């Protein structure tokens, strides 16, 4: 291993063009598949990737980023998307918002006009006003390759920034690359240095002792874990086993501790049962969570009297709920100290462990009552899949009800969904996940309305033929919003949509098709779909299947019209 403290004579590595350089950089971090749309402004990149790795030609730039995002989440590594400049980069922007909100490691490489005309405003093809500024607003970082000499360093720095590391979060990084510089031979100066002494490790983070004192004094503790625990599942499991604390999670924190663990209540904090458990607890330790609005009843959730928090971002401490003690540090650096501390005192009483396990069972029983036959779909899907398999979800009723809670998840990399809440992204994310893990099935849950946003990606599915089951819930429109309008007693507006004949559509694309019309058909049809080991479209005909006993509506506050003030 080398570092950059002292340097002998540098080595020079040359590449035929920018595409060959990009391939070399991606290979170093284990990327074998890239998603994108080919253009006159990224030809050298696409050609090299197609020759040396696998290029997946999605049908829309937004899907390219979604697929790279899903690939990164499912593999735990870096995803890469290639787009064109101008409109192409603009199309990618919405999906970059999703990657930014979830801190997903995505390298987005977009073309740019020839460097001689950059910023000239003369209407060069694909030119747009301040493309870099647009990308900066939706990316963790964005940079333009200004010269041939800087291309290698910029690419490597972008990958490093996207992946994050100790003490810093990752996220999407955009690189715009003028097309003339892509075509030219690339030259990289590599300086190898002798290994020096290791940097001293950080001391105990500030506030840890105060937090530990409160933790060890608790008799009825709970933990609320978010996406910040994704890489610390083993340490978190060790803590709850040693301490006896119950575990609530955000949607993003699911699977860090397998959800069949008896102390895992799960993503039920905002339910009545979760609220009752919080009311009985005397301490809540929150770890790596943003406290999203729909998981906290729009911030109306009442926490225990003692709330302590661990988060990588210092600004997150006490930002949503006041804290008695807070530690700004990587979760992996804190959990071992907490486990050692609780082992030094008497374990939490068995009565509290039993109460947590009872709450775990109660919230699921209550949800099943509200789901009716729809709970059969969750059970049948879990039974049809191996323990390790990706469930990618678009924003739709099935996802927001049982997909986000009742369906058990055993690893964070299996839990892929749009954290920013944008509809239509599920198919792209599922494609990326399936390409990243070809030996395991991926299931995509989508509604007919969300799938229509990127219906063209069915062509990508048909062309690439991954092991992917596309489960389409067809209710002829936007069911969530329809339920909200009906609950308010107003006329439907904008929620009813024309949907295709999915059997005919699948046939036209050469995709296998199946249909679920009743709960009795769910287990057989889902087992058969997974066993195909390839792409299959399974339609859940909700007109035939029937509604849930309690129509699903999201936890979004809608003002009472009788209390609105006239303007």
Coordinates of C-alpha atoms in Angstrom, one line a residue:
X1 CA 0.0 0.0 0.0
X2 CA 1.3 3.5 -0.8
X3 CA 0.6 7.1 0.3
X4 CA 1.6 10.5 -1.0
X5 CA 4.2 11.7 1.4
X6 CA 7.5 11.2 -0.5
X7 CA 7.8 10.5 -4.2
X8 CA 10.3 8.8 -6.5
X9 CA 10.2 9.4 -10.2
X10 CA 6.5 9.5 -11.4
X11 CA 5.1 6.9 -13.8
X12 CA 3.1 8.0 -16.8
X13 CA 0.0 6.1 -17.9
X14 CA -1.6 6.8 -21.3
X15 CA -5.1 6.0 -22.5
X16 CA -6.4 6.1 -26.1
X17 CA -9.2 8.5 -25.2
X18 CA -11.4 9.6 -22.3
X19 CA -13.5 6.5 -22.6
X20 CA -10.6 4.3 -21.9
X21 CA -9.6 6.4 -18.9
X22 CA -13.2 6.2 -17.5
X23 CA -13.2 2.4 -17.8
X24 CA -9.9 2.2 -16.0
X25 CA -11.2 4.4 -13.1
X26 CA -14.4 2.4 -12.8
X27 CA -12.7 -0.9 -12.8
X28 CA -10.6 0.2 -9.8
X29 CA -13.7 0.5 -7.7
X30 CA -15.4 -2.6 -9.0
X31 CA -18.0 -1.2 -11.4
X32 CA -18.8 -3.6 -14.2
X33 CA -22.1 -2.1 -15.5
X34 CA -22.9 1.5 -16.6
X35 CA -26.3 2.9 -17.5
X36 CA -26.9 5.7 -20.0
X37 CA -28.2 7.2 -23.2
X38 CA -25.8 7.6 -26.1
X39 CA -25.2 11.0 -27.7
X40 CA -22.9 12.8 -30.0
X41 CA -21.5 14.4 -26.8
X42 CA -20.5 11.1 -25.1
X43 CA -19.7 8.7 -27.9
X44 CA -16.1 8.0 -26.8
X45 CA -17.3 7.1 -23.3
X46 CA -20.2 4.9 -24.4
X47 CA -18.0 3.1 -27.0
X48 CA -15.3 2.3 -24.4
X49 CA -17.7 1.1 -21.8
X50 CA -19.6 -1.1 -24.3
X51 CA -16.2 -2.6 -25.4
X52 CA -14.7 -3.2 -21.9
X53 CA -17.6 -3.3 -19.4
X54 CA -21.4 -3.6 -19.9
X55 CA -23.4 -0.6 -21.1
X56 CA -27.1 -0.7 -20.5
X57 CA -28.9 1.6 -23.0
X58 CA -31.9 2.9 -20.9
X59 CA -34.5 5.0 -22.7
X60 CA -34.4 8.1 -20.6
X61 CA -31.6 10.0 -18.8
X62 CA -33.6 10.1 -15.6
X63 CA -33.7 6.3 -15.6
X64 CA -29.9 6.2 -16.2
X65 CA -29.3 7.9 -12.9
X66 CA -32.1 5.9 -11.2
X67 CA -30.5 2.6 -12.4
X68 CA -27.0 3.7 -11.3
X69 CA -28.6 4.6 -7.9
X70 CA -30.3 1.2 -7.6
X71 CA -27.0 -0.6 -8.7
X72 CA -25.1 1.3 -6.0
X73 CA -27.6 0.5 -3.2
X74 CA -27.9 -3.2 -4.1
X75 CA -24.2 -3.7 -4.4
X76 CA -23.0 -1.4 -1.7
X77 CA -20.6 0.3 -4.2
X78 CA -20.6 3.0 -6.9
X79 CA -23.1 3.4 -9.7
X80 CA -22.3 5.2 -12.9
X81 CA -24.6 7.0 -15.4
X82 CA -23.7 8.6 -18.7
X83 CA -25.9 11.3 -20.2
X84 CA -25.7 13.9 -22.9
X85 CA -25.3 17.6 -22.3
X86 CA -28.1 20.2 -22.2
X87 CA -31.5 18.5 -22.3
X88 CA -29.9 15.2 -21.4
X89 CA -28.3 16.6 -18.3
X90 CA -31.5 18.3 -17.4
X91 CA -33.5 15.1 -17.7
X92 CA -31.1 13.5 -15.2
X93 CA -31.4 16.3 -12.7
X94 CA -34.6 15.0 -11.0
X95 CA -33.1 11.6 -10.4
X96 CA -30.0 13.3 -9.0
X97 CA -32.3 14.9 -6.4
X98 CA -33.2 11.4 -5.3
X99 CA -29.6 10.2 -5.1
X100 CA -28.7 13.4 -3.2
X101 CA -31.6 12.9 -0.7
X102 CA -30.4 9.3 -0.1
X103 CA -26.7 10.0 -0.2
X104 CA -26.3 7.3 -2.8
X105 CA -22.8 6.9 -4.4
X106 CA -23.4 7.8 -8.0
X107 CA -20.9 9.1 -10.6
X108 CA -22.9 11.0 -13.2
X109 CA -20.8 11.8 -16.3
X110 CA -22.4 14.1 -18.8
X111 CA -21.1 15.5 -22.0
X112 CA -20.5 19.1 -22.7
X113 CA -20.0 21.2 -25.9
X114 CA -16.6 21.7 -27.4
X115 CA -14.3 23.5 -24.9
X116 CA -13.7 26.3 -27.4
X117 CA -17.4 27.2 -27.4
X118 CA -18.2 26.5 -23.7
X119 CA -20.2 29.4 -22.3
X120 CA -20.2 31.3 -25.5
X121 CA -24.0 31.4 -25.7
X122 CA -24.1 31.1 -29.4
X123 CA -26.6 28.2 -29.6
X124 CA -24.1 25.4 -30.1
X125 CA -26.0 22.1 -30.3
X126 CA -27.0 20.8 -26.9
X127 CA -25.6 24.0 -25.2
X128 CA -27.5 25.3 -22.2
X129 CA -27.2 28.2 -19.8
X130 CA -25.1 27.3 -16.8
X131 CA -25.3 23.5 -16.9
X132 CA -22.7 23.3 -14.2
X133 CA -24.8 25.5 -11.9
X134 CA -27.8 23.3 -12.4
X135 CA -25.8 20.1 -11.6
X136 CA -24.3 21.8 -8.5
X137 CA -27.8 22.3 -7.1
X138 CA -28.8 18.7 -7.4
X139 CA -25.5 16.9 -6.7
X140 CA -23.2 16.6 -3.8
X141 CA -20.5 18.1 -6.0
X142 CA -20.2 19.0 -9.7
X143 CA -17.2 19.9 -11.7
X144 CA -16.2 20.6 -15.3
X145 CA -13.1 19.0 -16.9
X146 CA -11.3 22.2 -18.0
X147 CA -8.3 20.6 -19.7
X148 CA -6.8 17.4 -20.9
X149 CA -4.2 17.4 -18.2
X150 CA -6.8 17.5 -15.4
X151 CA -9.3 14.8 -16.6
X152 CA -7.8 11.9 -14.7
X153 CA -7.5 13.8 -11.5
X154 CA -11.0 15.1 -11.7
X155 CA -12.5 11.7 -12.4
X156 CA -10.6 10.1 -9.5
X157 CA -11.6 12.9 -7.1
X158 CA -15.2 12.6 -8.2
X159 CA -15.3 8.9 -7.5
X160 CA -13.7 9.4 -4.1
X161 CA -16.2 12.1 -3.2
X162 CA -19.1 10.0 -4.4
X163 CA -18.1 7.0 -2.3
X164 CA -17.6 9.1 0.9
X165 CA -15.5 7.6 3.7
X166 CA -14.7 7.9 7.4
X167 CA -16.3 11.1 8.7
X168 CA -17.9 12.1 5.4
X169 CA -21.0 11.1 3.6
X170 CA -21.1 10.1 0.0
X171 CA -23.6 11.0 -2.7
X172 CA -24.0 11.8 -6.4
X173 CA -21.2 13.7 -8.1
X174 CA -21.6 15.1 -11.6
X175 CA -18.7 15.6 -14.1
X176 CA -19.3 17.5 -17.3
X177 CA -16.7 16.6 -20.0
X178 CA -16.3 18.7 -23.2
X179 CA -16.6 16.4 -26.2
X180 CA -13.3 17.5 -27.8
X181 CA -11.4 16.5 -24.6
X182 CA -13.1 13.1 -24.5
X183 CA -11.7 12.2 -28.0
X184 CA -8.1 13.1 -27.2
X185 CA -5.5 10.6 -25.8
X186 CA -5.3 10.9 -22.0
X187 CA -2.2 11.1 -20.0
X188 CA -2.0 10.4 -16.2
X189 CA 1.0 11.0 -14.0
X190 CA 1.0 8.5 -11.2
X191 CA 3.4 9.1 -8.3
X192 CA 4.1 6.1 -6.1
X193 CA 5.5 6.8 -2.6
X194 CA 6.9 4.8 0.2
X195 CA 4.6 3.7 3.0
X196 CA 4.9 6.0 5.9
X197 CA 3.6 5.8 9.5
X198 CA -0.1 5.6 10.0
X199 CA -2.1 8.6 11.0
X200 CA -3.2 8.5 14.6
X201 CA -6.8 7.5 15.1
X202 CA -9.3 10.1 16.4
X203 CA -10.0 10.2 20.1
X204 CA -13.4 9.7 21.7
X205 CA -15.9 12.1 20.0
X206 CA -17.2 15.0 22.0
X207 CA -20.2 14.3 24.1
X208 CA -19.8 10.5 24.1
X209 CA -19.3 10.2 27.9
X210 CA -22.4 12.2 28.6
X211 CA -24.4 10.2 26.2
X212 CA -23.2 6.9 27.7
X213 CA -24.2 8.0 31.2
X214 CA -27.7 8.5 30.0
X215 CA -27.8 5.3 28.1
X216 CA -26.6 3.0 30.9
X217 CA -29.2 4.6 33.3
X218 CA -32.1 3.7 31.1
X219 CA -34.5 0.9 32.1
X220 CA -36.8 1.0 29.1
X221 CA -34.7 2.0 26.2
X222 CA -35.5 2.2 22.5
X223 CA -33.3 2.8 19.4
X224 CA -34.5 4.6 16.3
X225 CA -32.1 3.8 13.4
X226 CA -32.0 5.4 10.0
X227 CA -30.0 5.0 6.9
X228 CA -26.8 6.0 8.8
X229 CA -26.7 2.4 10.2
X230 CA -26.5 0.7 6.8
X231 CA -22.8 -0.2 7.2
X232 CA -23.0 -0.9 10.9
X233 CA -25.6 -3.7 11.1
X234 CA -23.5 -6.2 12.9
X235 CA -22.5 -3.6 15.6
X236 CA -26.1 -2.5 16.0
X237 CA -27.3 -6.1 16.4
X238 CA -24.6 -6.6 19.1
X239 CA -25.8 -3.5 20.9
X240 CA -29.5 -4.4 21.0
X241 CA -28.7 -8.0 22.1
X242 CA -26.5 -6.8 24.9
X243 CA -28.7 -4.0 26.0
X244 CA -32.2 -5.4 25.4
X245 CA -33.4 -2.2 23.7
X246 CA -36.2 -2.3 21.1
X247 CA -35.4 -1.2 17.6
X248 CA -37.6 1.1 15.6
X249 CA -36.3 2.1 12.1
X250 CA -37.0 4.6 9.5
X251 CA -37.7 3.1 6.0
X252 CA -34.0 3.7 5.2
X253 CA -32.8 1.9 8.3
X254 CA -34.6 -1.3 7.5
X255 CA -32.6 -4.5 7.4
X256 CA -29.5 -3.3 9.2
X257 CA -30.7 -5.7 11.9
X258 CA -32.7 -8.5 10.1
X259 CA -36.4 -7.8 10.6
X260 CA -37.1 -11.3 12.0
X261 CA -35.1 -10.4 15.1
X262 CA -37.5 -10.4 18.1
X263 CA -36.4 -7.0 19.3
X264 CA -36.9 -5.3 15.9
X265 CA -40.2 -3.5 15.9
X266 CA -39.4 -2.0 12.5
X267 CA -40.7 1.0 10.5
X268 CA -43.7 1.4 12.7
X269 CA -42.7 4.4 14.9
X270 CA -45.5 6.6 13.5
X271 CA -48.3 4.0 14.1
X272 CA -50.4 4.0 17.2
X273 CA -48.6 0.9 18.5
X274 CA -45.2 2.5 17.9
X275 CA -46.4 5.7 19.6
X276 CA -47.6 3.7 22.6
X277 CA -44.2 2.0 22.9
X278 CA -42.4 5.3 22.7
X279 CA -44.6 6.7 25.4
X280 CA -43.5 3.8 27.8
X281 CA -39.8 4.1 27.0
X282 CA -37.6 6.2 29.3
X283 CA -34.9 6.8 26.7
X284 CA -34.6 7.0 22.9
X285 CA -31.3 6.7 21.1
X286 CA -31.6 7.9 17.5
X287 CA -28.8 6.9 15.1
X288 CA -28.2 8.3 11.6
X289 CA -31.8 9.4 10.8
X290 CA -33.2 12.5 9.2
X291 CA -36.6 12.1 10.8
X292 CA -38.5 12.3 7.5
X293 CA -42.0 13.9 7.8
X294 CA -44.0 10.9 6.8
X295 CA -42.3 8.8 9.5
X296 CA -42.9 11.2 12.3
X297 CA -46.5 12.2 11.6
X298 CA -45.3 15.5 10.1
X299 CA -43.1 15.9 13.3
X300 CA -46.0 15.5 15.7
X301 CA -44.5 12.3 17.1
X302 CA -43.9 12.5 20.9
X303 CA -40.5 11.1 21.9
X304 CA -39.5 9.9 25.4
X305 CA -38.3 12.5 27.9
X306 CA -34.7 11.6 27.3
X307 CA -33.6 11.7 23.7
X308 CA -29.9 11.2 22.7
X309 CA -28.7 11.2 19.2
X310 CA -25.7 10.1 17.1
X311 CA -25.3 11.4 13.6
X312 CA -22.4 12.0 11.2
X313 CA -23.7 15.5 10.5
X314 CA -23.3 17.9 13.5
X315 CA -26.1 20.0 12.2
X316 CA -28.5 17.1 12.5
X317 CA -28.2 16.9 16.3
X318 CA -31.3 18.4 17.8
X319 CA -32.5 19.8 14.4
X320 CA -35.9 18.1 14.6
X321 CA -36.3 16.9 18.2
X322 CA -34.4 18.4 21.2
X323 CA -31.6 16.2 22.6
X324 CA -30.3 15.6 26.1
X325 CA -26.9 14.6 24.6
X326 CA -25.6 14.4 21.1
X327 CA -22.5 13.0 19.4
X328 CA -21.4 13.9 15.9
X329 CA -19.5 10.9 14.6
X330 CA -19.6 7.9 12.4
X331 CA -22.0 5.3 13.8
X332 CA -19.3 2.6 13.5
X333 CA -17.0 4.6 15.8
X334 CA -19.7 4.9 18.5
X335 CA -21.6 1.6 18.7
X336 CA -18.8 -0.5 20.1
X337 CA -18.4 2.0 23.0
X338 CA -22.1 1.9 23.8
X339 CA -22.1 -1.9 23.7
X340 CA -19.1 -2.1 26.1
X341 CA -20.9 0.4 28.4
X342 CA -24.2 -1.5 28.6
X343 CA -22.4 -4.8 29.2
X344 CA -20.9 -3.3 32.3
X345 CA -24.2 -3.0 34.0
X346 CA -27.2 -5.2 34.6
X347 CA -29.1 -6.0 31.4
X348 CA -32.5 -4.4 30.8
X349 CA -35.2 -6.3 32.6
X350 CA -36.8 -9.2 30.8
X351 CA -40.2 -7.5 31.2
X352 CA -39.1 -4.7 28.8
X353 CA -37.7 -7.1 26.2
X354 CA -41.1 -9.0 26.4
X355 CA -42.9 -5.7 26.0
X356 CA -40.9 -4.8 22.9
X357 CA -41.5 -8.2 21.3
X358 CA -45.3 -7.9 22.1
X359 CA -45.3 -4.5 20.4
X360 CA -43.6 -6.0 17.4
X361 CA -46.4 -8.5 17.1
X362 CA -49.2 -6.1 17.8
X363 CA -48.2 -3.5 15.1
X364 CA -48.1 -6.2 12.5
X365 CA -51.4 -7.7 13.6
X366 CA -53.1 -4.3 13.4
X367 CA -51.7 -3.6 10.0
X368 CA -52.8 -7.0 8.7
X369 CA -56.4 -6.1 9.8
X370 CA -56.2 -2.9 7.8
X371 CA -54.8 -4.7 4.7
X372 CA -57.2 -7.6 4.6
X373 CA -56.3 -9.9 1.6
X374 CA -53.5 -7.5 0.6
X375 CA -51.5 -8.9 3.4
X376 CA -51.5 -12.2 1.5
X377 CA -49.5 -10.5 -1.2
X378 CA -46.7 -9.5 1.3
X379 CA -46.6 -13.0 2.7
X380 CA -46.7 -14.8 -0.6
X381 CA -43.9 -12.6 -2.1
X382 CA -41.7 -13.1 1.0
X383 CA -42.2 -16.9 0.7
X384 CA -41.5 -16.9 -3.0
X385 CA -38.2 -15.1 -2.7
X386 CA -34.8 -16.3 -1.3
X387 CA -33.7 -14.5 1.9
X388 CA -31.3 -12.3 0.0
X389 CA -33.2 -10.6 -2.9
X390 CA -33.9 -7.0 -3.7
X391 CA -37.3 -5.4 -3.3
X392 CA -37.3 -2.2 -5.3
X393 CA -40.4 -0.1 -4.8
X394 CA -42.0 2.8 -6.7
X395 CA -44.3 5.2 -4.8
X396 CA -47.6 3.3 -4.9
X397 CA -50.2 2.0 -2.3
X398 CA -48.7 -1.5 -2.1
X399 CA -45.2 0.0 -1.5
X400 CA -46.3 2.6 1.0
X401 CA -48.4 0.2 3.0
X402 CA -47.0 -3.3 3.2
X403 CA -43.9 -3.0 1.1
X404 CA -42.4 -0.4 3.4
X405 CA -43.3 -2.3 6.6
X406 CA -44.8 -5.7 6.6
X407 CA -42.6 -7.4 4.0
X408 CA -39.5 -8.4 6.0
X409 CA -36.1 -7.1 4.9
X410 CA -32.9 -8.8 6.2
X411 CA -30.2 -6.6 4.7
X412 CA -30.1 -2.8 3.8
X413 CA -28.9 -3.6 0.3
X414 CA -32.2 -5.4 -0.4
X415 CA -34.3 -2.3 0.5
X416 CA -34.4 -0.1 -2.6
X417 CA -37.0 2.7 -2.8
X418 CA -37.1 6.4 -3.7
X419 CA -36.4 8.2 -0.4
X420 CA -37.3 11.5 -1.8
X421 CA -40.8 10.3 -2.7
X422 CA -40.7 10.9 -6.4
X423 CA -43.1 8.7 -8.5
X424 CA -41.8 6.7 -11.5
X425 CA -38.3 5.9 -10.3
X426 CA -38.9 2.3 -9.2
X427 CA -38.4 0.6 -12.6
X428 CA -35.1 2.3 -13.2
X429 CA -33.8 1.5 -9.7
X430 CA -35.0 -2.1 -10.0
X431 CA -33.2 -2.5 -13.3
X432 CA -29.9 -1.2 -11.8
X433 CA -30.3 -3.5 -8.8
X434 CA -31.0 -6.5 -11.0
X435 CA -27.9 -5.8 -13.1
X436 CA -25.8 -5.4 -10.0
X437 CA -26.9 -8.7 -8.5
X438 CA -27.7 -11.0 -11.5
X439 CA -27.7 -14.2 -9.5
X440 CA -30.5 -13.2 -7.2
X441 CA -34.1 -12.2 -8.1
X442 CA -35.2 -8.5 -8.0
X443 CA -38.8 -7.6 -7.6
X444 CA -40.1 -4.2 -8.6
X445 CA -43.4 -3.0 -7.1
X446 CA -45.0 -0.3 -9.2
X447 CA -48.4 1.2 -9.8
X448 CA -49.8 1.6 -13.3
X449 CA -49.5 5.4 -12.9
X450 CA -45.9 5.4 -11.8
X451 CA -44.8 2.8 -14.4
X452 CA -46.3 5.0 -17.1
X453 CA -43.8 7.8 -16.2
X454 CA -41.0 5.6 -17.6
X455 CA -42.9 3.0 -19.6
X456 CA -40.1 3.0 -22.2
X457 CA -37.9 1.2 -19.7
X458 CA -39.9 -1.9 -20.4
X459 CA -38.0 -2.0 -23.7
X460 CA -34.7 -1.9 -21.6
X461 CA -36.1 -4.8 -19.5
X462 CA -36.9 -6.7 -22.7
X463 CA -33.5 -6.1 -24.2
X464 CA -31.3 -6.7 -21.2
X465 CA -33.4 -9.6 -19.7
X466 CA -32.3 -9.5 -16.1
X467 CA -33.9 -11.7 -13.4
X468 CA -36.6 -9.2 -12.5
X469 CA -40.2 -9.6 -11.6
X470 CA -42.2 -6.4 -12.3
X471 CA -45.3 -6.5 -10.1
X472 CA -47.7 -3.9 -11.5
X473 CA -50.6 -2.9 -9.3
X474 CA -53.3 -1.7 -11.7
X475 CA -56.1 0.4 -10.3
X476 CA -56.5 2.7 -13.3
X477 CA -54.7 5.8 -11.9
X478 CA -53.1 7.4 -8.9
X479 CA -54.7 5.4 -6.1
X480 CA -53.1 7.2 -3.2
X481 CA -54.3 10.6 -4.3
X482 CA -57.7 9.1 -5.3
X483 CA -58.1 7.9 -1.7
X484 CA -57.2 11.3 -0.3
X485 CA -59.8 13.0 -2.5
X486 CA -62.4 10.5 -1.5
X487 CA -61.6 10.8 2.2
X488 CA -62.1 14.6 1.9
X489 CA -65.4 14.1 0.0
X490 CA -64.3 16.1 -3.1
X491 CA -64.7 15.2 -6.7
X492 CA -61.9 13.3 -8.4
X493 CA -59.5 15.4 -10.2
X494 CA -56.4 14.2 -12.2
X495 CA -56.3 10.7 -10.6
X496 CA -58.0 8.5 -13.2
X497 CA -55.8 7.3 -16.0
X498 CA -56.0 5.2 -19.1
X499 CA -53.9 2.0 -18.6
X500 CA -52.7 -0.4 -21.3
X501 CA -53.7 -4.0 -21.8
X502 CA -50.7 -5.3 -19.9
X503 CA -50.9 -8.8 -21.4
X504 CA -50.8 -7.4 -24.9
X505 CA -48.1 -5.0 -24.0
X506 CA -45.9 -7.7 -22.5
X507 CA -46.6 -9.9 -25.6
X508 CA -45.5 -7.1 -27.9
X509 CA -42.2 -6.8 -26.1
X510 CA -41.5 -10.5 -25.7
X511 CA -42.0 -10.5 -22.0
X512 CA -43.6 -13.2 -20.0
X513 CA -46.9 -12.1 -18.5
X514 CA -48.9 -13.4 -15.5
X515 CA -52.0 -12.0 -13.7
X516 CA -53.1 -12.1 -10.0
X517 CA -56.8 -11.5 -9.7
X518 CA -57.5 -12.9 -6.2
X519 CA -55.6 -13.5 -3.0
X520 CA -55.9 -17.3 -3.6
X521 CA -53.8 -16.9 -6.8
X522 CA -51.0 -14.9 -5.1
X523 CA -48.7 -17.6 -3.8
X524 CA -48.8 -19.8 -7.0
X525 CA -48.3 -16.9 -9.4
X526 CA -45.5 -15.3 -7.5
X527 CA -43.6 -18.6 -7.1
X528 CA -44.0 -19.2 -10.8
X529 CA -42.8 -15.7 -11.7
X530 CA -39.7 -15.9 -9.5
X531 CA -38.9 -19.4 -10.9
X532 CA -38.7 -18.1 -14.4
X533 CA -35.2 -16.5 -13.6
X534 CA -35.8 -13.8 -16.1
X535 CA -38.0 -10.7 -16.8
X536 CA -41.7 -11.2 -16.2
X537 CA -44.6 -8.7 -15.9
X538 CA -47.1 -9.7 -13.2
X539 CA -50.3 -7.6 -13.2
X540 CA -52.2 -7.4 -9.9
X541 CA -55.7 -6.6 -11.2
X542 CA -57.0 -4.5 -8.3
X543 CA -60.5 -4.2 -9.8
X544 CA -60.7 -8.0 -9.4
X545 CA -58.6 -8.4 -6.3
X546 CA -60.7 -5.9 -4.2
X547 CA -59.9 -3.0 -1.9
X548 CA -58.2 -2.9 1.5
X549 CA -60.6 -2.8 4.4
X550 CA -59.0 0.6 5.4
X551 CA -58.1 2.6 2.3
X552 CA -54.5 3.8 2.5
X553 CA -53.8 7.5 2.7
X554 CA -50.4 9.0 3.4
X555 CA -49.6 10.8 6.7
X556 CA -49.9 14.2 5.0
X557 CA -51.7 17.1 6.7
X558 CA -54.6 18.5 4.7
X559 CA -56.2 21.7 6.1
X560 CA -59.8 21.4 7.1
X561 CA -61.7 23.6 4.6
X562 CA -64.0 24.9 7.4
X563 CA -61.0 26.4 9.2
X564 CA -59.4 28.2 6.2
X565 CA -59.3 31.9 6.3
X566 CA -60.7 33.6 3.3
X567 CA -58.2 35.8 1.4

